[in-house]
Amino acid sequence: MKLPIAIVVALLVCSANNQIQVKHLFANQSVIVWHNPHFAGILRKTALPIGFYSGGDWKAHCQVVKSSVPAAEKFESCEDAVFWDHIGGGALLKRLVVVSCDPGRRSWNTVMGPLRDPEPRGGLWLYTPSDSDSEVPSLPQPIIFTGYPDGHDFHPLGLEITPSQDGGSSSLFVVNHARQRSYIEQFLLNPSNTTVATWVRTITSEYLVAPNGIAITSPTSFYVSNDHLMTRRLPAPLGSVLPILETVLGLPTSWISHFTLLESPHGQPTFVADHSFAALGIAFANGIALSPDGRTLAVSSSSMMQVHLYDRDPTTNTLTFANTVHVPFAPDNLSFDDKGTLFAAGHPHFPSVIAIAKGHAGAVAPSWVVSISRRADAQSGAAQDLKEYDIHAPISASAKVPAVSSHVVETVFQSNGSMFGTSTTGLRDSKSGVHYIVGLYDQGMLVCKP
């Protein structure tokens, strides 16, 4: 019989005078397998290649783009990236990439720790893709804030932006893990001055416990994932113990909320209203993404090495669980391309990520990005096909996780971390076929052209 979680927590909190280290829990993998066999899959290190790209030789097709701006504004430790589309007359005119980065992540990380120094500020960056025939990539540019409150921290995580229609401004929402608590910041970006973001408001709510990913449903509404119920902001020793237990035991204590911003009828500033719980009972709900037709919401479950798919009612924003897809890593952020193919990036070996977060010299962590597409015959699917999927990758996803009859998983990119590590987001521009990948603790952004 399994011990009640409360007893396990009490034993751990009381042990060794509360001097608990992550490695102690990871070392006893049998305990983790006993309660959460899924998480054990990312405790075993896999011999991934230096690099693999499904679009061709990675040495010829992939390049890390970095910035040339002063060191104070480093383009590194980037967590999320999204496309910013400029639409005119109903047609796509331009597609840029907005990236959230935080060079101070090794000193301030409210998800993994530490919470040592919140002073260095993160930032947003804009990348303008170079022409398809150009061999020289363009350089990312920092986005300057106007109107941002003095003394207000900025440690960005997930973000999402609405398209610009006929030269109009776009609404940009960004998760901000500031020192006091976590918020969502709203900005406006305009195509006439692409590297300037005008601050609109800071959104607060008791339901923003540990916000992580954002999926916009309208210019004034969005879904947001809360990755933990118990966070590192809790007083010691609880803050260093309970979030770890919640993660490795795969406790289904995180959720998806939906928020709508309403104008005050009395002329006061806009406030958050009409909150609803969209999905409950998820283990480590991380990245989220809404399909192009608005009818499917994808949610990462990092602890379970799974991506959950929900059917969405666009008129009510109600979610109904539909499918679960297994992936060979702890999935982080998700993205859909224009054709409805889902892309997931994540961490194949969690202890390596922890080693980087703890500042171990020379530590690197691997990357893995996959595509997830619906099978042509989702209801049946031959048994042989289910066994032999992802056959072109050096390390097949089929060697790590079982297939499902509804969707097929294919590797887009792999690296042992020496070429590009700690992948968190993988984007694909279906117009050009170019992939964009960012890493939680790596420098720059990987751009792979087919």
Coordinates of C-alpha atoms in Angstrom, one line a residue:
M1 CA 0.0 0.0 0.0
K2 CA 1.3 3.4 -0.9
L3 CA 2.0 5.8 2.0
P4 CA -0.3 8.9 2.0
I5 CA 1.4 11.8 0.4
A6 CA 1.0 13.9 3.6
I7 CA 3.1 11.3 5.5
V8 CA 5.7 11.2 2.8
V9 CA 5.9 15.0 2.9
A10 CA 6.2 15.0 6.7
L11 CA 9.0 12.4 6.7
L12 CA 11.0 14.3 4.1
V13 CA 10.5 17.7 5.8
C14 CA 11.7 16.3 9.1
S15 CA 14.6 14.3 7.8
A16 CA 18.2 15.5 8.1
N17 CA 17.1 18.7 9.9
N18 CA 15.3 19.8 6.8
Q19 CA 18.5 19.8 4.8
I20 CA 17.0 18.2 1.7
Q21 CA 18.7 18.2 -1.7
V22 CA 17.2 17.4 -5.0
K23 CA 19.8 14.8 -5.7
H24 CA 18.8 12.7 -2.7
L25 CA 15.3 12.3 -4.1
F26 CA 16.6 11.6 -7.7
A27 CA 19.1 9.1 -6.4
N28 CA 16.3 6.9 -5.1
Q29 CA 14.7 6.2 -8.4
S30 CA 12.8 3.2 -7.1
V31 CA 10.7 5.6 -5.0
I32 CA 9.9 7.7 -8.1
V33 CA 9.2 4.6 -10.3
W34 CA 6.9 3.3 -7.6
H35 CA 4.7 6.4 -7.7
N36 CA 5.3 7.9 -11.1
P37 CA 6.9 5.6 -13.7
H38 CA 6.6 8.2 -16.4
F39 CA 9.0 10.6 -14.6
A40 CA 11.6 7.9 -14.3
G41 CA 12.0 8.0 -18.1
I42 CA 13.7 11.4 -17.9
L43 CA 16.0 10.3 -15.1
R44 CA 17.9 7.9 -17.4
K45 CA 20.3 9.6 -19.8
T46 CA 20.0 8.6 -23.4
A47 CA 23.0 8.8 -25.8
L48 CA 21.7 11.4 -28.1
P49 CA 23.8 12.6 -31.1
I50 CA 25.6 15.8 -31.2
G51 CA 23.0 17.0 -33.6
F52 CA 20.2 15.7 -35.8
Y53 CA 17.7 17.7 -38.0
S54 CA 15.0 16.1 -39.9
G55 CA 15.3 18.6 -42.7
G56 CA 18.9 17.7 -43.6
D57 CA 22.5 17.7 -42.3
W58 CA 22.4 19.8 -39.2
K59 CA 25.8 21.2 -39.8
A60 CA 24.7 22.7 -43.1
H61 CA 21.1 23.6 -42.3
C62 CA 21.2 24.8 -38.7
Q63 CA 22.8 27.9 -37.2
V64 CA 22.7 29.6 -33.8
V65 CA 21.9 33.3 -34.1
K66 CA 23.1 35.6 -31.4
S67 CA 22.9 39.3 -30.7
S68 CA 25.7 41.9 -31.0
V69 CA 24.2 44.3 -28.4
P70 CA 26.0 45.1 -25.1
A71 CA 26.4 42.3 -22.5
A72 CA 23.8 43.8 -20.3
E73 CA 21.1 42.7 -22.8
K74 CA 22.2 39.2 -23.6
F75 CA 20.1 37.1 -26.0
E76 CA 20.3 33.9 -24.0
S77 CA 18.3 31.8 -21.6
C78 CA 15.3 32.2 -23.7
E79 CA 12.1 30.3 -22.6
D80 CA 9.5 31.0 -25.2
A81 CA 9.1 32.2 -28.8
V82 CA 6.0 33.1 -30.9
F83 CA 5.3 34.3 -34.4
W84 CA 4.1 37.9 -34.8
D85 CA 2.2 38.0 -38.0
H86 CA 1.5 41.2 -40.0
I87 CA -1.7 40.8 -42.1
G88 CA -2.9 43.1 -44.7
G89 CA -6.0 42.7 -46.8
G90 CA -6.4 39.2 -45.4
A91 CA -3.0 38.1 -46.6
L92 CA 0.2 37.4 -44.6
L93 CA 2.6 40.2 -45.3
K94 CA 5.4 39.5 -42.8
R95 CA 6.2 37.0 -40.1
L96 CA 8.5 38.0 -37.2
V97 CA 9.6 36.1 -34.1
V98 CA 9.2 37.5 -30.6
V99 CA 11.3 35.8 -27.9
S100 CA 11.3 36.0 -24.1
C101 CA 14.7 35.7 -22.5
D102 CA 16.1 36.0 -19.0
P103 CA 20.0 36.0 -18.6
G104 CA 19.5 36.1 -14.8
R105 CA 17.7 32.7 -14.8
R106 CA 20.5 31.0 -12.9
S107 CA 19.9 33.4 -10.0
W108 CA 16.1 33.7 -10.2
N109 CA 13.9 30.8 -11.3
T110 CA 10.6 30.5 -9.5
V111 CA 9.9 27.1 -11.1
M112 CA 13.2 25.2 -10.5
G113 CA 15.1 27.6 -8.3
P114 CA 17.1 29.3 -7.1
L115 CA 15.4 32.4 -5.7
R116 CA 18.7 34.2 -5.0
D117 CA 18.7 37.5 -6.9
P118 CA 15.7 39.0 -8.7
E119 CA 17.5 42.2 -9.6
P120 CA 18.8 41.5 -13.2
R121 CA 16.0 42.0 -15.5
G122 CA 15.0 39.8 -18.4
G123 CA 13.7 41.1 -21.7
L124 CA 11.9 40.5 -25.0
W125 CA 13.6 40.2 -28.4
L126 CA 12.5 40.6 -32.0
Y127 CA 13.9 38.4 -34.8
T128 CA 13.3 39.3 -38.4
P129 CA 14.0 36.3 -40.6
S130 CA 16.4 36.8 -43.4
D131 CA 15.6 36.1 -47.0
S132 CA 15.3 32.5 -47.9
D133 CA 18.3 32.8 -50.2
S134 CA 20.5 34.6 -47.7
E135 CA 23.3 32.6 -46.0
V136 CA 23.8 35.3 -43.4
P137 CA 21.1 35.3 -40.7
S138 CA 19.7 38.5 -39.4
L139 CA 20.5 39.5 -35.8
P140 CA 17.9 39.7 -33.1
Q141 CA 17.1 43.1 -31.6
P142 CA 16.0 43.9 -28.0
I143 CA 12.5 45.3 -27.6
I144 CA 12.4 48.5 -25.6
F145 CA 9.6 49.1 -23.1
T146 CA 7.8 52.4 -22.8
G147 CA 5.7 53.3 -19.8
Y148 CA 6.9 50.3 -17.8
P149 CA 6.7 51.0 -14.1
D150 CA 9.9 51.9 -12.3
G151 CA 11.1 49.3 -10.0
H152 CA 8.9 46.6 -11.4
D153 CA 10.8 43.4 -12.1
F154 CA 10.6 41.5 -15.4
H155 CA 11.4 37.8 -15.5
P156 CA 9.5 36.6 -18.6
L157 CA 8.3 33.0 -19.2
G158 CA 5.5 32.2 -21.6
L159 CA 4.1 34.8 -24.1
E160 CA 1.6 35.1 -26.8
I161 CA 0.7 37.9 -29.3
T162 CA -2.2 38.7 -31.6
P163 CA -1.6 39.3 -35.3
S164 CA -1.4 42.9 -36.5
Q165 CA -4.3 43.6 -38.8
D166 CA -3.8 46.2 -41.6
G167 CA -1.1 48.0 -39.6
G168 CA -2.9 48.0 -36.3
S169 CA -1.4 47.3 -32.9
S170 CA -1.1 43.8 -31.5
S171 CA -1.8 42.8 -27.9
L172 CA 1.2 41.0 -26.3
F173 CA 0.7 39.0 -23.0
V174 CA 3.8 37.9 -21.1
V175 CA 4.1 35.8 -17.9
N176 CA 6.3 37.7 -15.4
H177 CA 7.8 35.9 -12.4
A178 CA 8.6 39.0 -10.4
R179 CA 10.1 39.0 -6.9
Q180 CA 6.8 39.7 -5.0
R181 CA 4.6 37.3 -7.0
S182 CA 3.8 36.2 -10.5
Y183 CA 1.9 38.4 -12.9
I184 CA 0.9 38.7 -16.5
E185 CA 2.0 41.9 -18.3
Q186 CA 0.2 43.3 -21.3
F187 CA 1.9 45.4 -24.0
L188 CA 1.0 46.8 -27.3
L189 CA 3.3 46.4 -30.3
N190 CA 2.9 48.2 -33.6
P191 CA 4.4 47.4 -37.1
S192 CA 5.4 51.0 -37.5
N193 CA 8.0 50.6 -34.6
T194 CA 8.6 46.9 -34.1
T195 CA 11.2 47.1 -31.4
V196 CA 9.1 49.2 -29.0
A197 CA 6.5 47.7 -26.6
T198 CA 4.1 50.0 -24.9
W199 CA 3.2 48.7 -21.4
V200 CA -0.6 48.6 -20.9
R201 CA -1.2 47.0 -17.5
T202 CA -0.1 44.4 -15.0
I203 CA -2.7 41.6 -14.5
T204 CA -2.9 40.1 -11.0
S205 CA -5.2 37.4 -9.7
E206 CA -5.4 34.9 -6.8
Y207 CA -5.6 32.3 -9.5
L208 CA -2.2 33.2 -11.0
V209 CA -0.3 31.0 -8.5
A210 CA 2.4 29.7 -10.9
P211 CA 1.5 30.9 -14.4
N212 CA 3.6 29.4 -17.2
G213 CA 2.1 29.4 -20.7
I214 CA -0.4 31.6 -22.4
A215 CA -2.8 30.9 -25.3
I216 CA -4.8 33.9 -26.6
T217 CA -8.5 33.4 -27.4
S218 CA -9.2 37.1 -28.3
P219 CA -7.3 40.4 -27.9
T220 CA -8.8 40.6 -24.3
S221 CA -8.9 37.0 -23.2
F222 CA -6.6 34.0 -22.9
Y223 CA -5.9 30.6 -21.3
V224 CA -3.0 30.4 -18.9
S225 CA -1.4 27.3 -17.4
N226 CA -0.5 27.1 -13.7
D227 CA 2.4 24.6 -13.4
H228 CA 2.3 24.0 -9.6
L229 CA 0.0 24.4 -6.7
M230 CA 3.0 24.4 -4.3
T231 CA 5.7 26.8 -5.3
R232 CA 9.2 27.8 -4.3
R233 CA 7.8 31.0 -2.9
L234 CA 6.5 29.1 0.1
P235 CA 8.5 29.7 3.3
A236 CA 11.4 27.4 4.1
P237 CA 11.7 24.5 4.2
L238 CA 8.4 23.9 2.4
G239 CA 9.4 25.9 -0.7
S240 CA 12.4 23.7 -1.3
V241 CA 10.5 20.4 -0.7
L242 CA 6.9 20.5 -1.8
P243 CA 7.4 21.7 -5.4
I244 CA 9.9 18.9 -6.0
L245 CA 7.5 16.3 -4.6
E246 CA 4.7 17.7 -6.7
T247 CA 6.9 17.4 -9.8
V248 CA 8.6 14.0 -9.4
L249 CA 5.5 12.2 -7.9
G250 CA 3.4 13.5 -10.8
L251 CA 0.7 14.9 -8.5
P252 CA -2.3 16.2 -10.6
T253 CA -2.5 19.5 -8.8
S254 CA -2.0 22.0 -11.7
W255 CA -4.6 23.5 -13.9
I256 CA -5.6 25.7 -16.9
S257 CA -7.5 28.9 -16.3
H258 CA -9.3 31.2 -18.7
F259 CA -9.3 35.0 -18.1
T260 CA -11.2 37.8 -19.7
L261 CA -10.4 41.5 -19.3
L262 CA -13.4 43.7 -18.8
E263 CA -13.5 47.5 -18.8
S264 CA -14.8 49.1 -15.6
P265 CA -18.2 50.7 -16.1
H266 CA -17.1 53.6 -13.9
G267 CA -14.1 54.5 -16.0
Q268 CA -11.5 52.9 -13.8
P269 CA -8.5 51.0 -15.2
T270 CA -9.2 47.6 -16.8
F271 CA -9.4 44.7 -14.3
V272 CA -9.3 41.0 -14.5
A273 CA -12.8 39.4 -14.4
D274 CA -14.7 36.3 -15.5
H275 CA -12.1 33.8 -14.4
S276 CA -13.0 30.2 -14.9
F277 CA -11.2 26.9 -14.5
A278 CA -10.9 25.4 -17.9
A279 CA -9.1 22.1 -17.0
L280 CA -8.1 20.6 -13.7
G281 CA -6.1 17.6 -12.5
I282 CA -3.0 18.0 -14.6
A283 CA 0.5 17.0 -13.5
F284 CA 2.9 20.0 -14.1
A285 CA 0.9 21.8 -16.7
N286 CA 3.5 23.6 -18.7
G287 CA 3.2 25.0 -22.2
I288 CA -0.1 25.4 -23.9
A289 CA -1.1 26.2 -27.5
L290 CA -4.3 26.8 -29.4
S291 CA -4.8 25.3 -32.9
P292 CA -5.2 27.6 -35.9
D293 CA -9.0 26.8 -36.1
G294 CA -9.3 27.5 -32.4
R295 CA -10.9 24.1 -31.7
T296 CA -8.0 22.2 -30.0
L297 CA -6.0 23.2 -27.0
A298 CA -2.8 21.3 -26.3
V299 CA -1.2 21.2 -22.9
S300 CA 2.2 19.9 -21.8
S301 CA 2.3 17.6 -18.7
S302 CA 6.0 17.8 -17.9
S303 CA 6.0 15.3 -15.0
M304 CA 4.2 12.6 -17.1
M305 CA 6.1 13.0 -20.4
Q306 CA 2.7 13.6 -22.1
V307 CA 0.8 16.2 -24.1
H308 CA -2.9 16.4 -23.5
L309 CA -5.3 17.5 -26.2
Y310 CA -8.7 19.1 -25.4
D311 CA -11.6 19.9 -27.7
R312 CA -12.6 23.5 -27.3
D313 CA -15.9 25.2 -27.8
P314 CA -15.0 28.6 -29.3
T315 CA -18.2 30.2 -28.1
T316 CA -17.8 29.3 -24.4
N317 CA -14.1 28.5 -24.1
T318 CA -15.1 25.2 -22.5
L319 CA -12.6 22.4 -22.8
T320 CA -13.3 18.7 -23.1
F321 CA -10.5 16.1 -22.8
A322 CA -9.9 14.3 -26.1
N323 CA -6.5 12.6 -26.3
T324 CA -3.1 12.1 -24.6
V325 CA 0.1 11.7 -26.7
H326 CA 3.3 10.3 -25.1
V327 CA 6.6 12.1 -25.9
P328 CA 10.2 11.0 -25.1
F329 CA 11.0 13.9 -22.8
A330 CA 9.5 16.3 -20.3
P331 CA 7.6 18.6 -22.7
D332 CA 8.0 22.3 -22.1
N333 CA 6.4 24.7 -24.6
L334 CA 4.1 23.8 -27.5
S335 CA 3.2 25.5 -30.8
F336 CA 1.0 24.8 -33.8
D337 CA 2.0 25.7 -37.4
D338 CA -0.5 27.0 -39.9
K339 CA -1.4 23.5 -41.1
G340 CA -2.4 22.3 -37.6
T341 CA 0.7 20.2 -36.9
L342 CA 1.7 20.5 -33.2
F343 CA 5.4 20.9 -32.1
A344 CA 6.7 20.1 -28.7
A345 CA 10.1 20.8 -27.3
G346 CA 11.5 19.6 -24.0
H347 CA 14.1 18.0 -21.7
P348 CA 15.1 14.3 -22.2
H349 CA 17.3 14.3 -19.1
F350 CA 16.0 16.3 -16.2
P351 CA 19.0 15.9 -13.8
S352 CA 21.2 17.6 -16.5
V353 CA 18.9 20.6 -16.4
I354 CA 19.0 20.7 -12.6
A355 CA 22.9 20.5 -12.8
I356 CA 22.9 23.7 -15.0
A357 CA 20.4 25.4 -12.8
K358 CA 22.7 24.7 -9.8
G359 CA 25.7 26.1 -11.6
H360 CA 27.7 22.9 -12.1
A361 CA 30.8 23.7 -14.2
G362 CA 30.7 22.3 -17.7
A363 CA 27.1 21.0 -17.3
V364 CA 25.1 20.6 -20.5
A365 CA 21.6 19.3 -21.0
P366 CA 20.1 17.7 -24.1
S367 CA 17.4 18.9 -26.5
W368 CA 14.6 17.1 -28.3
V369 CA 11.9 18.6 -30.5
V370 CA 9.1 16.5 -32.1
S371 CA 6.1 17.1 -34.4
I372 CA 2.7 15.6 -33.4
S373 CA 0.2 15.1 -36.2
R374 CA -3.1 13.3 -36.4
R375 CA -3.0 9.9 -38.1
A376 CA -4.9 9.6 -41.3
D377 CA -6.9 6.8 -39.8
A378 CA -6.9 7.8 -36.2
Q379 CA -9.4 5.2 -35.1
S380 CA -7.7 2.1 -36.3
G381 CA -4.0 2.3 -37.1
A382 CA -2.1 -0.9 -37.9
A383 CA -0.3 -2.5 -35.0
Q384 CA 2.9 -2.6 -37.0
D385 CA 2.7 1.1 -37.7
L386 CA 2.3 1.9 -34.1
K387 CA 5.5 0.0 -33.2
E388 CA 7.6 1.4 -36.0
Y389 CA 7.2 5.1 -35.9
D390 CA 9.9 7.9 -35.9
I391 CA 12.2 5.7 -37.9
H392 CA 14.6 8.4 -39.2
A393 CA 15.9 9.8 -35.9
P394 CA 19.2 8.4 -34.5
I395 CA 17.3 7.8 -31.2
S396 CA 13.7 7.0 -32.0
A397 CA 10.9 8.2 -29.8
S398 CA 9.5 4.7 -30.2
A399 CA 12.4 3.4 -28.0
K400 CA 11.3 5.7 -25.2
V401 CA 7.5 5.9 -25.2
P402 CA 4.6 3.9 -26.6
A403 CA 2.6 5.1 -29.7
V404 CA -1.0 6.1 -29.6
S405 CA -3.6 5.3 -32.2
S406 CA -4.7 9.0 -32.6
H407 CA -1.5 10.8 -33.4
V408 CA 2.0 10.1 -34.7
V409 CA 5.2 11.6 -33.2
E410 CA 8.2 12.4 -35.4
T411 CA 11.6 13.8 -34.3
V412 CA 12.5 17.2 -35.7
F413 CA 15.7 17.9 -33.8
Q414 CA 17.9 16.1 -31.3
S415 CA 21.1 17.1 -29.6
N416 CA 23.1 15.9 -26.6
G417 CA 23.4 19.5 -25.5
S418 CA 26.9 20.1 -26.9
M419 CA 25.4 21.7 -30.1
F420 CA 22.3 23.2 -28.6
G421 CA 20.8 22.4 -25.3
T422 CA 17.8 22.8 -22.9
S423 CA 15.2 23.1 -25.7
T424 CA 12.0 24.7 -24.5
T425 CA 10.2 25.9 -27.7
G426 CA 10.2 24.7 -31.2
L427 CA 8.4 26.8 -33.9
R428 CA 7.9 25.9 -37.6
D429 CA 7.0 28.4 -40.2
S430 CA 4.9 26.3 -42.6
K431 CA 5.4 29.0 -45.3
S432 CA 9.2 28.7 -45.4
G433 CA 9.7 25.4 -43.6
V434 CA 12.2 27.1 -41.2
H435 CA 12.3 25.8 -37.6
Y436 CA 13.2 28.1 -34.6
I437 CA 14.3 26.6 -31.3
V438 CA 15.2 28.3 -28.1
G439 CA 16.9 26.9 -24.9
L440 CA 16.2 27.6 -21.3
Y441 CA 19.9 27.9 -20.4
D442 CA 21.6 28.2 -23.8
Q443 CA 22.7 31.2 -25.8
G444 CA 20.9 32.5 -28.8
M445 CA 18.3 30.8 -31.0
L446 CA 18.7 27.9 -33.3
V447 CA 17.5 28.5 -36.8
C448 CA 17.2 25.4 -39.1
K449 CA 16.4 25.9 -42.8
P450 CA 15.3 22.8 -44.8

